[in-house]
PDB file of N, CA and C in Angstrom:
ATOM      1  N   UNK X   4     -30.670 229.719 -89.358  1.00 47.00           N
ATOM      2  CA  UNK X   4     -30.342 231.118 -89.276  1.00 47.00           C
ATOM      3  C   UNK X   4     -29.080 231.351 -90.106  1.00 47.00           C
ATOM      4  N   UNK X   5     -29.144 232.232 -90.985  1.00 50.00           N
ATOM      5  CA  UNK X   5     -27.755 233.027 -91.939  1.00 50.00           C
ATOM      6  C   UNK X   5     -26.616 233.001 -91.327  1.00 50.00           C
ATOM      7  N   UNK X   6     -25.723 232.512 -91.694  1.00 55.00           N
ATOM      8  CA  UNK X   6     -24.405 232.835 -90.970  1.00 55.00           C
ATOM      9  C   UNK X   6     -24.263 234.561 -91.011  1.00 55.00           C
ATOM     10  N   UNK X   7     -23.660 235.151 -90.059  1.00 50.00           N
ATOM     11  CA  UNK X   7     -23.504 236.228 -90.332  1.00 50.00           C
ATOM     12  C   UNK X   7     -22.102 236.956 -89.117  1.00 50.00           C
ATOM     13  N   UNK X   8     -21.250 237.432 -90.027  1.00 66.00           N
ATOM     14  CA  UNK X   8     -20.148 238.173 -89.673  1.00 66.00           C
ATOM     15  C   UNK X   8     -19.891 239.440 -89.337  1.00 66.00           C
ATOM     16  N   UNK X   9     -20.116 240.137 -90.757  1.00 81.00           N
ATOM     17  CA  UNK X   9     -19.907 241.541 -90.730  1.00 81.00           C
ATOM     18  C   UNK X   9     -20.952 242.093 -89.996  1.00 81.00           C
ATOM     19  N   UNK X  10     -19.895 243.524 -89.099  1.00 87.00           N
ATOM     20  CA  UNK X  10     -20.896 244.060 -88.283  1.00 87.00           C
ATOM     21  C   UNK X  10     -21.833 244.844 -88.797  1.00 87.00           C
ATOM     22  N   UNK X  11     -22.536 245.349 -88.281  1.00 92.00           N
ATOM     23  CA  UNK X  11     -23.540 246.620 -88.985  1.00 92.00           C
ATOM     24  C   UNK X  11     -23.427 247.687 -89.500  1.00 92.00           C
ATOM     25  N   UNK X  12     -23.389 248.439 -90.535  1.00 93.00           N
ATOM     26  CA  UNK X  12     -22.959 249.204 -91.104  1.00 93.00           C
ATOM     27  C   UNK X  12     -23.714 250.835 -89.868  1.00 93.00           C
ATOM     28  N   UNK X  13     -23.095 251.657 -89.920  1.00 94.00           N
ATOM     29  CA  UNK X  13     -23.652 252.982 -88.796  1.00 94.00           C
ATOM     30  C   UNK X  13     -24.995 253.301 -89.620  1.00 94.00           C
ATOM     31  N   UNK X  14     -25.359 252.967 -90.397  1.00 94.00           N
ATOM     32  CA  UNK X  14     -26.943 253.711 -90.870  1.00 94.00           C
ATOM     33  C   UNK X  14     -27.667 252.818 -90.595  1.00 94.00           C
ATOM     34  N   UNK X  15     -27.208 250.942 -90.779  1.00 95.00           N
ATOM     35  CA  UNK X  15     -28.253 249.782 -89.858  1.00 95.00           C
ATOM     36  C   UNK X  15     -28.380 250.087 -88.982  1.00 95.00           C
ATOM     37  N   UNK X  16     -27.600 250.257 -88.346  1.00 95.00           N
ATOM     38  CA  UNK X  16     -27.410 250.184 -86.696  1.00 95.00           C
ATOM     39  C   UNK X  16     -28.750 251.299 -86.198  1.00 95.00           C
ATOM     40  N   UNK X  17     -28.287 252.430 -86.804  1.00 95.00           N
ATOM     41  CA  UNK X  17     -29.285 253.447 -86.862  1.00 95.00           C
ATOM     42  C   UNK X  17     -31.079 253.152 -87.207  1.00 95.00           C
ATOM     43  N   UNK X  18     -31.095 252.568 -88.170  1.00 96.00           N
ATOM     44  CA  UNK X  18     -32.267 252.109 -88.819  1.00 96.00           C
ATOM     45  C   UNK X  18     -33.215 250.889 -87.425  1.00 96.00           C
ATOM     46  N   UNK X  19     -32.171 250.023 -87.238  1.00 96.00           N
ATOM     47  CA  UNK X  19     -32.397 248.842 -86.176  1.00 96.00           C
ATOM     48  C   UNK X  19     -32.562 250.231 -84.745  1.00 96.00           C
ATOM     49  N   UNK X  20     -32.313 250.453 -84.057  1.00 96.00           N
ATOM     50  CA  UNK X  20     -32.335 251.444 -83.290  1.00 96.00           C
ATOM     51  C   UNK X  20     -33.462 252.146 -83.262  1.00 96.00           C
ATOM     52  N   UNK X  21     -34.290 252.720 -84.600  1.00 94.00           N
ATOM     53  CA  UNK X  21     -35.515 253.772 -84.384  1.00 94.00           C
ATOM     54  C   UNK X  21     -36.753 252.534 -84.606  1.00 94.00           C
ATOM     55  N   UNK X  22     -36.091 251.086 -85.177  1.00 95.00           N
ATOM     56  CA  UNK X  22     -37.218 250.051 -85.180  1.00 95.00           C
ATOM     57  C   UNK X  22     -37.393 250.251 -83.558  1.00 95.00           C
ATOM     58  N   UNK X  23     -36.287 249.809 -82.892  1.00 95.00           N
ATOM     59  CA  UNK X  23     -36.429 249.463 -81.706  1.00 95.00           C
ATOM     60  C   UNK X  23     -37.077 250.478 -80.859  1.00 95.00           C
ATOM     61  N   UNK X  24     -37.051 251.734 -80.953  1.00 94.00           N
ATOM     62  CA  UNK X  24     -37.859 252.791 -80.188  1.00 94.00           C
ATOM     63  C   UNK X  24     -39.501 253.063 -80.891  1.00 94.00           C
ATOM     64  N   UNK X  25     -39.788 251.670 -82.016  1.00 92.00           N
ATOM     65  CA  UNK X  25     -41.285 251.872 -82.020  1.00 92.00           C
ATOM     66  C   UNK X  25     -41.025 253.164 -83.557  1.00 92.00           C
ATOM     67  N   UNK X  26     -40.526 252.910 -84.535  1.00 89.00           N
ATOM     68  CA  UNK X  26     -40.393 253.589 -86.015  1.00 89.00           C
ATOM     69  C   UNK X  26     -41.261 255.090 -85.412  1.00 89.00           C
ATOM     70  N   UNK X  27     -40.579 256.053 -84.829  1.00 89.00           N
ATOM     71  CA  UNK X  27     -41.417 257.298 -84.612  1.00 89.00           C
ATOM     72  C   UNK X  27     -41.322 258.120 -85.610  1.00 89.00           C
ATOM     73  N   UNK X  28     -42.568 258.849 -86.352  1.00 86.00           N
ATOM     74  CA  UNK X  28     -42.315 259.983 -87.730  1.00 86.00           C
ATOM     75  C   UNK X  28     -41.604 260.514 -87.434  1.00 86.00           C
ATOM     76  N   UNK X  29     -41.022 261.181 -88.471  1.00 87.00           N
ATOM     77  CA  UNK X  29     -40.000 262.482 -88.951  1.00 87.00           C
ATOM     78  C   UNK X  29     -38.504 261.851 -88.124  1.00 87.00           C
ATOM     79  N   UNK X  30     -38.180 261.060 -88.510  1.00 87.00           N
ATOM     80  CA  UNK X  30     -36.657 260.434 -88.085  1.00 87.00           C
ATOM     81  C   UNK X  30     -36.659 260.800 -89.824  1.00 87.00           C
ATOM     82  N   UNK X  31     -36.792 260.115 -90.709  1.00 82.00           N
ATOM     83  CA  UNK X  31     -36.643 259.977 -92.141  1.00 82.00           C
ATOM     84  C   UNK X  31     -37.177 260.324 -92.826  1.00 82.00           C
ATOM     85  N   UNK X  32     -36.207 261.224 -93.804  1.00 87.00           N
ATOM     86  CA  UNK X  32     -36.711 262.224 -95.191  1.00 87.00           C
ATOM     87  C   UNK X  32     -37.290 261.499 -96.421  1.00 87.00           C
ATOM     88  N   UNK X  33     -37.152 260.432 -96.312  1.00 87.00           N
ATOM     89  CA  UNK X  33     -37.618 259.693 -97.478  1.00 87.00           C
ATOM     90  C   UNK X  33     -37.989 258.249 -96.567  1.00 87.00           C
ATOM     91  N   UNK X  34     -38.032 257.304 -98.013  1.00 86.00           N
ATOM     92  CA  UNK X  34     -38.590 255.803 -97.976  1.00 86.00           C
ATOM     93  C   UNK X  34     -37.211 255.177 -97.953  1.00 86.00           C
ATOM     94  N   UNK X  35     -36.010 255.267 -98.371  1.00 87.00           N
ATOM     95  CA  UNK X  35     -34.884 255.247 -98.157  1.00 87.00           C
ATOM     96  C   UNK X  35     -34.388 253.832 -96.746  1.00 87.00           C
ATOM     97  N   UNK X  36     -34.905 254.290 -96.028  1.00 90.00           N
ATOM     98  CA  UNK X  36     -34.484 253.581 -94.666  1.00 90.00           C
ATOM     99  C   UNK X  36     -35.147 251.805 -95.092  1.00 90.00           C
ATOM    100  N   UNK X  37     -36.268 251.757 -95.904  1.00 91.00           N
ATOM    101  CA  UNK X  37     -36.871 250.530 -96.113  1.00 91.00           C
ATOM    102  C   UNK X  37     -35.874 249.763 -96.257  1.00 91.00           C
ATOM    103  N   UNK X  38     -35.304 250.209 -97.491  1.00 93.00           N
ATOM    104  CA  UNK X  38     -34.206 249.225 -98.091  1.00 93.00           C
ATOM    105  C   UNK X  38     -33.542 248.978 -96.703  1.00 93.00           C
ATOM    106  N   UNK X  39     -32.634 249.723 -96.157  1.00 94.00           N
ATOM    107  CA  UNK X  39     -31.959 249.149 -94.870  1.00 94.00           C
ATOM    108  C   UNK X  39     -32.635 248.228 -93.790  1.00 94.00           C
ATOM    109  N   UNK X  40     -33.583 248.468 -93.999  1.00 95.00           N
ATOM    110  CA  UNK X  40     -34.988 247.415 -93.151  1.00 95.00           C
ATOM    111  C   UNK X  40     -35.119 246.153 -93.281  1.00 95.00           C
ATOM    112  N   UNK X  41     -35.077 245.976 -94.863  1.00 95.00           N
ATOM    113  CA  UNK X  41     -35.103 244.778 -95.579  1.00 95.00           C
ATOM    114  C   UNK X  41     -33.677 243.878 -95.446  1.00 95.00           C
ATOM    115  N   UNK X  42     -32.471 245.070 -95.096  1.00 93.00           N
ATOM    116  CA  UNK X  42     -31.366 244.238 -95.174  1.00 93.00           C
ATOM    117  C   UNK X  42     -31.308 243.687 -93.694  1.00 93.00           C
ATOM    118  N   UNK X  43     -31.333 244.457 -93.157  1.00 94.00           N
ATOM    119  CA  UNK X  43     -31.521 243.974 -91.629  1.00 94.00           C
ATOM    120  C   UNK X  43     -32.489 242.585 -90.885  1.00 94.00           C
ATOM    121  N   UNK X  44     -33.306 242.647 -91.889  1.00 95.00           N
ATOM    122  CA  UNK X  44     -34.163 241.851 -91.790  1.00 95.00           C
ATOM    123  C   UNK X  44     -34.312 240.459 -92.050  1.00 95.00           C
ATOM    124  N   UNK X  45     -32.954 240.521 -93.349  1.00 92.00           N
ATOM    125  CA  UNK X  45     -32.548 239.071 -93.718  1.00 92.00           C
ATOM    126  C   UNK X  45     -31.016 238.378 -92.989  1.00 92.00           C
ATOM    127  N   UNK X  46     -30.922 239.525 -92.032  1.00 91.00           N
ATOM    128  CA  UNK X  46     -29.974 238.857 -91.130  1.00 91.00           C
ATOM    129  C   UNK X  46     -30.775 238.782 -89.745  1.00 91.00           C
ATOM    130  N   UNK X  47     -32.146 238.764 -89.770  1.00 92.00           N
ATOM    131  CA  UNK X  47     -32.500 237.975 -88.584  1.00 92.00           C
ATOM    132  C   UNK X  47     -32.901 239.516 -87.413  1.00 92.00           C
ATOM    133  N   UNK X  48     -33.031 240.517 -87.213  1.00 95.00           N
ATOM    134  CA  UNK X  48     -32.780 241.413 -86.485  1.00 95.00           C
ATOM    135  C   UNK X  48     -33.919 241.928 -86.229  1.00 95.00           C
ATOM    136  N   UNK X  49     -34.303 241.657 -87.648  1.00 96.00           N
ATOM    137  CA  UNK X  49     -35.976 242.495 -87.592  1.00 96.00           C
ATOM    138  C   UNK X  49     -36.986 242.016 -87.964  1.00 96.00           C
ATOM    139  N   UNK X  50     -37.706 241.806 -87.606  1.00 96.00           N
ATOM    140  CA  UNK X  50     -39.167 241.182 -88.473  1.00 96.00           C
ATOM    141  C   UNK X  50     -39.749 242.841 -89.367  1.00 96.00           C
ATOM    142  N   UNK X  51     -40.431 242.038 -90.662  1.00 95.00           N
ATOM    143  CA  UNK X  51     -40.980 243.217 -91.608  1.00 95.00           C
ATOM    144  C   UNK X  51     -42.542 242.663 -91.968  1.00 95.00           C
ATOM    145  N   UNK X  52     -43.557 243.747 -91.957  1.00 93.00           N
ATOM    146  CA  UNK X  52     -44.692 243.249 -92.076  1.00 93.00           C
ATOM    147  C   UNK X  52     -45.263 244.300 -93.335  1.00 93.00           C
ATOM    148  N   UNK X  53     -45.278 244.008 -94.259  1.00 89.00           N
ATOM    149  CA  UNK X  53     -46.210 244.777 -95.319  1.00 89.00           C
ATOM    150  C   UNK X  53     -47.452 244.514 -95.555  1.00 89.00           C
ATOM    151  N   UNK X  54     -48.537 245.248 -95.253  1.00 89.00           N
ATOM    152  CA  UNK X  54     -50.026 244.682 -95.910  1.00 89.00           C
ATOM    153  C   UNK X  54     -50.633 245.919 -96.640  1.00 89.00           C
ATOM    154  N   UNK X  55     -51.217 246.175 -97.447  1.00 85.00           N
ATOM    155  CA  UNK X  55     -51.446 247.029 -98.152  1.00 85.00           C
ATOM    156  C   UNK X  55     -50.790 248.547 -98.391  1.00 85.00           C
ATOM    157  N   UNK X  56     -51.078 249.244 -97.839  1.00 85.00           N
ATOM    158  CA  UNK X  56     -50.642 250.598 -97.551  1.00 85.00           C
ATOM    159  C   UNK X  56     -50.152 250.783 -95.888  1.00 85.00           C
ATOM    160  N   UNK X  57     -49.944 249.454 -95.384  1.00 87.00           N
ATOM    161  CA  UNK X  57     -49.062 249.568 -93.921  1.00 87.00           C
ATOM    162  C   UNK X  57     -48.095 248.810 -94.112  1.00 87.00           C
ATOM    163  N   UNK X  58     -46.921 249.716 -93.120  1.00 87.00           N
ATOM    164  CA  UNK X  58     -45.512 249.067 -93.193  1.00 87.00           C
ATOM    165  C   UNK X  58     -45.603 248.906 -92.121  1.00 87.00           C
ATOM    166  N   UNK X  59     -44.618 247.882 -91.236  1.00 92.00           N
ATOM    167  CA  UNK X  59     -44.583 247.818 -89.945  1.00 92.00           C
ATOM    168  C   UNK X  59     -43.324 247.002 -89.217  1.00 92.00           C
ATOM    169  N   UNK X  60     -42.342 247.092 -88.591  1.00 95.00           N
ATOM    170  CA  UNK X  60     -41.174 246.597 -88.650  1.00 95.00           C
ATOM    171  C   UNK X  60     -40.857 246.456 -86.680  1.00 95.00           C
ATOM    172  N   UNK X  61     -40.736 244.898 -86.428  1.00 96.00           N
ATOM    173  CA  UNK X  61     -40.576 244.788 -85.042  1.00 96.00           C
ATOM    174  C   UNK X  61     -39.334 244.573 -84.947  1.00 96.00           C
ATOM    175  N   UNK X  62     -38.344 244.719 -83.742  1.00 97.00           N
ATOM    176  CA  UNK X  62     -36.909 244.356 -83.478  1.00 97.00           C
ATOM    177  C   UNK X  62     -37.140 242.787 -82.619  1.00 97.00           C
ATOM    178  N   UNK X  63     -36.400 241.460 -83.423  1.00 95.00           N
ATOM    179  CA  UNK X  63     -35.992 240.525 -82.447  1.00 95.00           C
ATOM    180  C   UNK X  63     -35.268 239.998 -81.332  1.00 95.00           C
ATOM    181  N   UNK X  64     -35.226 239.534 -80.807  1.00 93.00           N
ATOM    182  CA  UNK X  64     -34.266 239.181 -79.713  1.00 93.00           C
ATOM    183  C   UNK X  64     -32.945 239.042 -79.937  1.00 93.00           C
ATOM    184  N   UNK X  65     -32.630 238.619 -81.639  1.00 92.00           N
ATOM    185  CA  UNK X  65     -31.568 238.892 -81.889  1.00 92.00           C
ATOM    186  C   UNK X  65     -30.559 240.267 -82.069  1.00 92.00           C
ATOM    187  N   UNK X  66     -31.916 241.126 -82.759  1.00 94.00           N
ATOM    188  CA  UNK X  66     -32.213 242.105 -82.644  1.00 94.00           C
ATOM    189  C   UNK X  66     -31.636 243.080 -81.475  1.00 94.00           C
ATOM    190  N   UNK X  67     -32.189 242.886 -80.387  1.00 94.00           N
ATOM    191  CA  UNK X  67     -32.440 243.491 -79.279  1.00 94.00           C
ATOM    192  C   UNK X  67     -31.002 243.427 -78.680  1.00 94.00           C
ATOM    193  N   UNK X  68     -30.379 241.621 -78.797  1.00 92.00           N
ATOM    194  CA  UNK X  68     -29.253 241.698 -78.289  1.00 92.00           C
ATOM    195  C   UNK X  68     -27.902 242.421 -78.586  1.00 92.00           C
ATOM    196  N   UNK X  69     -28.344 242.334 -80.470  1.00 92.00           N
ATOM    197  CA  UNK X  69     -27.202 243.491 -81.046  1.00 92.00           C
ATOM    198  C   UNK X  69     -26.878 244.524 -80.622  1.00 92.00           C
ATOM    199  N   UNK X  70     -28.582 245.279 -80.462  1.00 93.00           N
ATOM    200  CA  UNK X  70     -28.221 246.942 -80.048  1.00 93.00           C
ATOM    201  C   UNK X  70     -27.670 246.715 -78.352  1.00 93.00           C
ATOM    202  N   UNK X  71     -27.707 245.795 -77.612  1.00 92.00           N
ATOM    203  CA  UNK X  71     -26.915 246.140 -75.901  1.00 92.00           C
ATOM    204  C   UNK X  71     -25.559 245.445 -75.855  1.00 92.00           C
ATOM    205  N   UNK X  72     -25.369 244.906 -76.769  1.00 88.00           N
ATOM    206  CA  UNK X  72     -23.793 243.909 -77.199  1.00 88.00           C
ATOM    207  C   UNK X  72     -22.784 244.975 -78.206  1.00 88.00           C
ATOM    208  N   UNK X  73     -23.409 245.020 -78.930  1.00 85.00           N
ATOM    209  CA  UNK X  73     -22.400 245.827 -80.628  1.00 85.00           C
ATOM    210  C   UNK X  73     -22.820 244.637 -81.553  1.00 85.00           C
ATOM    211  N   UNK X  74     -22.862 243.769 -80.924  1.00 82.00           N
ATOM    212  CA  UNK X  74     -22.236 242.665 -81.984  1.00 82.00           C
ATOM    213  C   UNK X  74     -23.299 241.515 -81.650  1.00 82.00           C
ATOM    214  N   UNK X  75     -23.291 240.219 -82.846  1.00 77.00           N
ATOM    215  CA  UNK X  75     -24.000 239.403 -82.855  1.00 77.00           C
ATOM    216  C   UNK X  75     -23.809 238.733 -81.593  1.00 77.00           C
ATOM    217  N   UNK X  76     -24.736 238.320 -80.739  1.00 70.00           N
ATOM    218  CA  UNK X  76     -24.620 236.768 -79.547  1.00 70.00           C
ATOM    219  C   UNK X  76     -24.661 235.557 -80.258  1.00 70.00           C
ATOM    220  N   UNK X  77     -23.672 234.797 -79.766  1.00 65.00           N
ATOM    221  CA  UNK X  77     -23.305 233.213 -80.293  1.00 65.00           C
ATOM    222  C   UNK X  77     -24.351 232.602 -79.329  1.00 65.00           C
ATOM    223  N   UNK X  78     -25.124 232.786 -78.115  1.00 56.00           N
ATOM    224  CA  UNK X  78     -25.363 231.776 -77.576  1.00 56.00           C
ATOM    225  C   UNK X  78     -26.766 232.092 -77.221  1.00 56.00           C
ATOM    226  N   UNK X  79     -27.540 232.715 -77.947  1.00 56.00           N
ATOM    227  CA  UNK X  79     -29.216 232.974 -78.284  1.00 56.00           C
ATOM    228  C   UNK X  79     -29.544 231.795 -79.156  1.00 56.00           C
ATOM    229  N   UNK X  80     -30.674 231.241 -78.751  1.00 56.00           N
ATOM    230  CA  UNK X  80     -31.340 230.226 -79.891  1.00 56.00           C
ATOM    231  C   UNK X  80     -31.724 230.633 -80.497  1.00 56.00           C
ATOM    232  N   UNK X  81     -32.228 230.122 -82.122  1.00 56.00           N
ATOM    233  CA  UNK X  81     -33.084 230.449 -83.280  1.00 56.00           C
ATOM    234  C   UNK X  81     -34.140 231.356 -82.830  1.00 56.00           C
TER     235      UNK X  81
END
C-alpha cells in the first residue's frame, strides 16, 4: 500500500463522500470529478471499474475509515 500523508484535498473528500452514498446523478456538472476518482483511487480509498460505456466507483475500508476519522488509520490491514 502507497505511503500516504497528505490529507485530502475538500473536493476529494467531497468526491470520496458521493462514492460513498452510491455516485447519485446530478451531484456533477461535468466528467470533471473522474479525474478526482482516479486520484483517490491510487491512494487506496476507492476502487474504479471501467467497462465499456460504464463507470463505476466503490469506497474501501480504507476508504470508509477516512470519511468517520478525517484522516488515514495506521492500524487497518492491506
Amino acid at each position: 500500500m502507497p505511503r500516504r500523508i497528505a490529507p485530502l484535498s475538500q473536493r476529494q473528500v467531497d468526491v470520496l463522500r458521493w462514492v460513498a452514498e452510491g455516485c447519485p446523478d446530478g451531484v456533477w456538472r461535468d466528467f470533471s470529478y473522474k479525474h478526482t476518482a482516479y486520484a483517490i483511487a491510487g491512494r487506496g480509498l476507492i476502487l474504479v471499474q471501467r467497462r465499456r460505456d460504464a463507470w463505476r466507483a466503490s469506497v474501501t475500508k480504507h476508504g470508509r475509515s477516512y470519511l468517520e476519522q478525517g484522516s488515514y488509520a495506521r492500524s487497518l490491514p492491506p
